[in-house]
């Protein structure tokens, strides 16, 4: 298996999924800051926007977790 093929399969690997989870979780920090600022300023529109973003992050994490469970021992980088 060539290095390019392994690199293309990285997203479908456990390592790639963990990296995606970490990136998504890191995005949650920014959303939390926006939520806090919107509450302090009583800005309803920003609060709604940040809430929708938070829901998207939770959904994304759930999908990534499901993918991680589905991968199990079938890691493409190990093969």
JSON list of C-alpha atoms in Angstrom, two decimals:
[
{"chain": "A", "resi": 1, "resn": "UNK", "atom": "CA", "xyz": [0.00, 0.00, 0.00]},
{"chain": "A", "resi": 2, "resn": "UNK", "atom": "CA", "xyz": [1.51, 3.32, -1.03]},
{"chain": "A", "resi": 3, "resn": "UNK", "atom": "CA", "xyz": [1.91, 6.30, 1.25]},
{"chain": "A", "resi": 4, "resn": "UNK", "atom": "CA", "xyz": [-0.58, 8.28, -0.84]},
{"chain": "A", "resi": 5, "resn": "UNK", "atom": "CA", "xyz": [-3.21, 5.58, -0.47]},
{"chain": "A", "resi": 6, "resn": "UNK", "atom": "CA", "xyz": [-2.65, 5.52, 3.29]},
{"chain": "A", "resi": 7, "resn": "UNK", "atom": "CA", "xyz": [-2.91, 9.31, 3.45]},
{"chain": "A", "resi": 8, "resn": "UNK", "atom": "CA", "xyz": [-6.21, 9.23, 1.56]},
{"chain": "A", "resi": 9, "resn": "UNK", "atom": "CA", "xyz": [-7.54, 6.64, 4.00]},
{"chain": "A", "resi": 10, "resn": "UNK", "atom": "CA", "xyz": [-6.53, 8.69, 7.05]},
{"chain": "A", "resi": 11, "resn": "UNK", "atom": "CA", "xyz": [-10.01, 10.22, 7.48]},
{"chain": "A", "resi": 12, "resn": "UNK", "atom": "CA", "xyz": [-11.47, 6.72, 7.68]},
{"chain": "A", "resi": 13, "resn": "UNK", "atom": "CA", "xyz": [-8.96, 5.60, 10.31]},
{"chain": "A", "resi": 14, "resn": "UNK", "atom": "CA", "xyz": [-9.20, 5.69, 14.08]},
{"chain": "A", "resi": 15, "resn": "UNK", "atom": "CA", "xyz": [-6.41, 8.27, 14.21]},
{"chain": "A", "resi": 16, "resn": "UNK", "atom": "CA", "xyz": [-8.19, 10.49, 11.70]},
{"chain": "A", "resi": 17, "resn": "UNK", "atom": "CA", "xyz": [-11.46, 10.17, 13.59]},
{"chain": "A", "resi": 18, "resn": "UNK", "atom": "CA", "xyz": [-9.77, 11.08, 16.88]},
{"chain": "A", "resi": 19, "resn": "UNK", "atom": "CA", "xyz": [-8.21, 14.09, 15.18]},
{"chain": "A", "resi": 20, "resn": "UNK", "atom": "CA", "xyz": [-11.61, 15.15, 13.85]},
{"chain": "A", "resi": 21, "resn": "UNK", "atom": "CA", "xyz": [-13.13, 14.78, 17.32]},
{"chain": "A", "resi": 22, "resn": "UNK", "atom": "CA", "xyz": [-10.36, 16.93, 18.80]},
{"chain": "A", "resi": 23, "resn": "UNK", "atom": "CA", "xyz": [-10.85, 19.60, 16.15]},
{"chain": "A", "resi": 24, "resn": "UNK", "atom": "CA", "xyz": [-14.58, 19.65, 16.66]},
{"chain": "A", "resi": 25, "resn": "UNK", "atom": "CA", "xyz": [-14.20, 19.83, 20.43]},
{"chain": "A", "resi": 26, "resn": "UNK", "atom": "CA", "xyz": [-11.72, 22.69, 20.01]},
{"chain": "A", "resi": 27, "resn": "UNK", "atom": "CA", "xyz": [-14.39, 24.55, 18.01]},
{"chain": "A", "resi": 28, "resn": "UNK", "atom": "CA", "xyz": [-16.71, 24.16, 20.98]},
{"chain": "A", "resi": 29, "resn": "UNK", "atom": "CA", "xyz": [-14.45, 26.49, 22.99]},
{"chain": "A", "resi": 30, "resn": "UNK", "atom": "CA", "xyz": [-15.13, 29.35, 20.58]},
{"chain": "A", "resi": 31, "resn": "UNK", "atom": "CA", "xyz": [-18.86, 28.68, 20.65]},
{"chain": "A", "resi": 32, "resn": "UNK", "atom": "CA", "xyz": [-18.84, 28.66, 24.46]},
{"chain": "A", "resi": 33, "resn": "UNK", "atom": "CA", "xyz": [-17.12, 32.05, 24.46]},
{"chain": "A", "resi": 34, "resn": "UNK", "atom": "CA", "xyz": [-19.69, 33.42, 22.01]},
{"chain": "A", "resi": 35, "resn": "UNK", "atom": "CA", "xyz": [-22.53, 32.10, 24.18]},
{"chain": "A", "resi": 36, "resn": "UNK", "atom": "CA", "xyz": [-21.06, 33.72, 27.29]},
{"chain": "A", "resi": 37, "resn": "UNK", "atom": "CA", "xyz": [-20.52, 37.06, 25.51]},
{"chain": "A", "resi": 38, "resn": "UNK", "atom": "CA", "xyz": [-24.02, 37.01, 23.98]},
{"chain": "A", "resi": 39, "resn": "UNK", "atom": "CA", "xyz": [-25.57, 36.40, 27.40]},
{"chain": "A", "resi": 40, "resn": "UNK", "atom": "CA", "xyz": [-23.54, 39.21, 28.96]},
{"chain": "A", "resi": 41, "resn": "UNK", "atom": "CA", "xyz": [-24.55, 41.64, 26.20]},
{"chain": "A", "resi": 42, "resn": "UNK", "atom": "CA", "xyz": [-28.11, 40.27, 26.06]},
{"chain": "A", "resi": 43, "resn": "UNK", "atom": "CA", "xyz": [-27.78, 39.89, 22.28]},
{"chain": "A", "resi": 44, "resn": "UNK", "atom": "CA", "xyz": [-30.55, 37.49, 21.31]},
{"chain": "A", "resi": 45, "resn": "UNK", "atom": "CA", "xyz": [-29.50, 37.07, 17.69]},
{"chain": "A", "resi": 46, "resn": "UNK", "atom": "CA", "xyz": [-25.90, 36.11, 18.57]},
{"chain": "A", "resi": 47, "resn": "UNK", "atom": "CA", "xyz": [-27.23, 33.86, 21.32]},
{"chain": "A", "resi": 48, "resn": "UNK", "atom": "CA", "xyz": [-29.44, 32.01, 18.82]},
{"chain": "A", "resi": 49, "resn": "UNK", "atom": "CA", "xyz": [-26.55, 31.74, 16.36]},
{"chain": "A", "resi": 50, "resn": "UNK", "atom": "CA", "xyz": [-24.19, 30.37, 19.01]},
{"chain": "A", "resi": 51, "resn": "UNK", "atom": "CA", "xyz": [-26.84, 27.92, 20.21]},
{"chain": "A", "resi": 52, "resn": "UNK", "atom": "CA", "xyz": [-27.37, 26.58, 16.69]},
{"chain": "A", "resi": 53, "resn": "UNK", "atom": "CA", "xyz": [-23.58, 26.24, 16.33]},
{"chain": "A", "resi": 54, "resn": "UNK", "atom": "CA", "xyz": [-23.42, 24.35, 19.62]},
{"chain": "A", "resi": 55, "resn": "UNK", "atom": "CA", "xyz": [-26.12, 21.94, 18.45]},
{"chain": "A", "resi": 56, "resn": "UNK", "atom": "CA", "xyz": [-24.17, 21.39, 15.22]},
{"chain": "A", "resi": 57, "resn": "UNK", "atom": "CA", "xyz": [-21.03, 20.61, 17.22]},
{"chain": "A", "resi": 58, "resn": "UNK", "atom": "CA", "xyz": [-22.86, 18.12, 19.44]},
{"chain": "A", "resi": 59, "resn": "UNK", "atom": "CA", "xyz": [-24.33, 16.44, 16.36]},
{"chain": "A", "resi": 60, "resn": "UNK", "atom": "CA", "xyz": [-20.92, 16.33, 14.69]},
{"chain": "A", "resi": 61, "resn": "UNK", "atom": "CA", "xyz": [-19.34, 14.76, 17.76]},
{"chain": "A", "resi": 62, "resn": "UNK", "atom": "CA", "xyz": [-22.12, 12.16, 17.91]},
{"chain": "A", "resi": 63, "resn": "UNK", "atom": "CA", "xyz": [-21.55, 11.24, 14.26]},
{"chain": "A", "resi": 64, "resn": "UNK", "atom": "CA", "xyz": [-17.79, 11.00, 14.78]},
{"chain": "A", "resi": 65, "resn": "UNK", "atom": "CA", "xyz": [-18.30, 8.84, 17.88]},
{"chain": "A", "resi": 66, "resn": "UNK", "atom": "CA", "xyz": [-20.58, 6.53, 15.92]},
{"chain": "A", "resi": 67, "resn": "UNK", "atom": "CA", "xyz": [-17.96, 6.30, 13.16]},
{"chain": "A", "resi": 68, "resn": "UNK", "atom": "CA", "xyz": [-15.30, 5.50, 15.76]},
{"chain": "A", "resi": 69, "resn": "UNK", "atom": "CA", "xyz": [-17.43, 2.67, 17.15]},
{"chain": "A", "resi": 70, "resn": "UNK", "atom": "CA", "xyz": [-18.12, 1.41, 13.64]},
{"chain": "A", "resi": 71, "resn": "UNK", "atom": "CA", "xyz": [-14.40, 1.31, 12.80]},
{"chain": "A", "resi": 72, "resn": "UNK", "atom": "CA", "xyz": [-13.66, -1.03, 15.67]},
{"chain": "A", "resi": 73, "resn": "UNK", "atom": "CA", "xyz": [-10.65, -3.09, 14.67]},
{"chain": "A", "resi": 74, "resn": "UNK", "atom": "CA", "xyz": [-11.00, -2.37, 10.93]},
{"chain": "A", "resi": 75, "resn": "UNK", "atom": "CA", "xyz": [-8.46, 0.46, 10.95]},
{"chain": "A", "resi": 76, "resn": "UNK", "atom": "CA", "xyz": [-7.23, 1.14, 7.40]},
{"chain": "A", "resi": 77, "resn": "UNK", "atom": "CA", "xyz": [-3.82, 2.37, 8.61]},
{"chain": "A", "resi": 78, "resn": "UNK", "atom": "CA", "xyz": [-3.10, -0.91, 10.36]},
{"chain": "A", "resi": 79, "resn": "UNK", "atom": "CA", "xyz": [-3.82, -3.05, 7.28]}
]
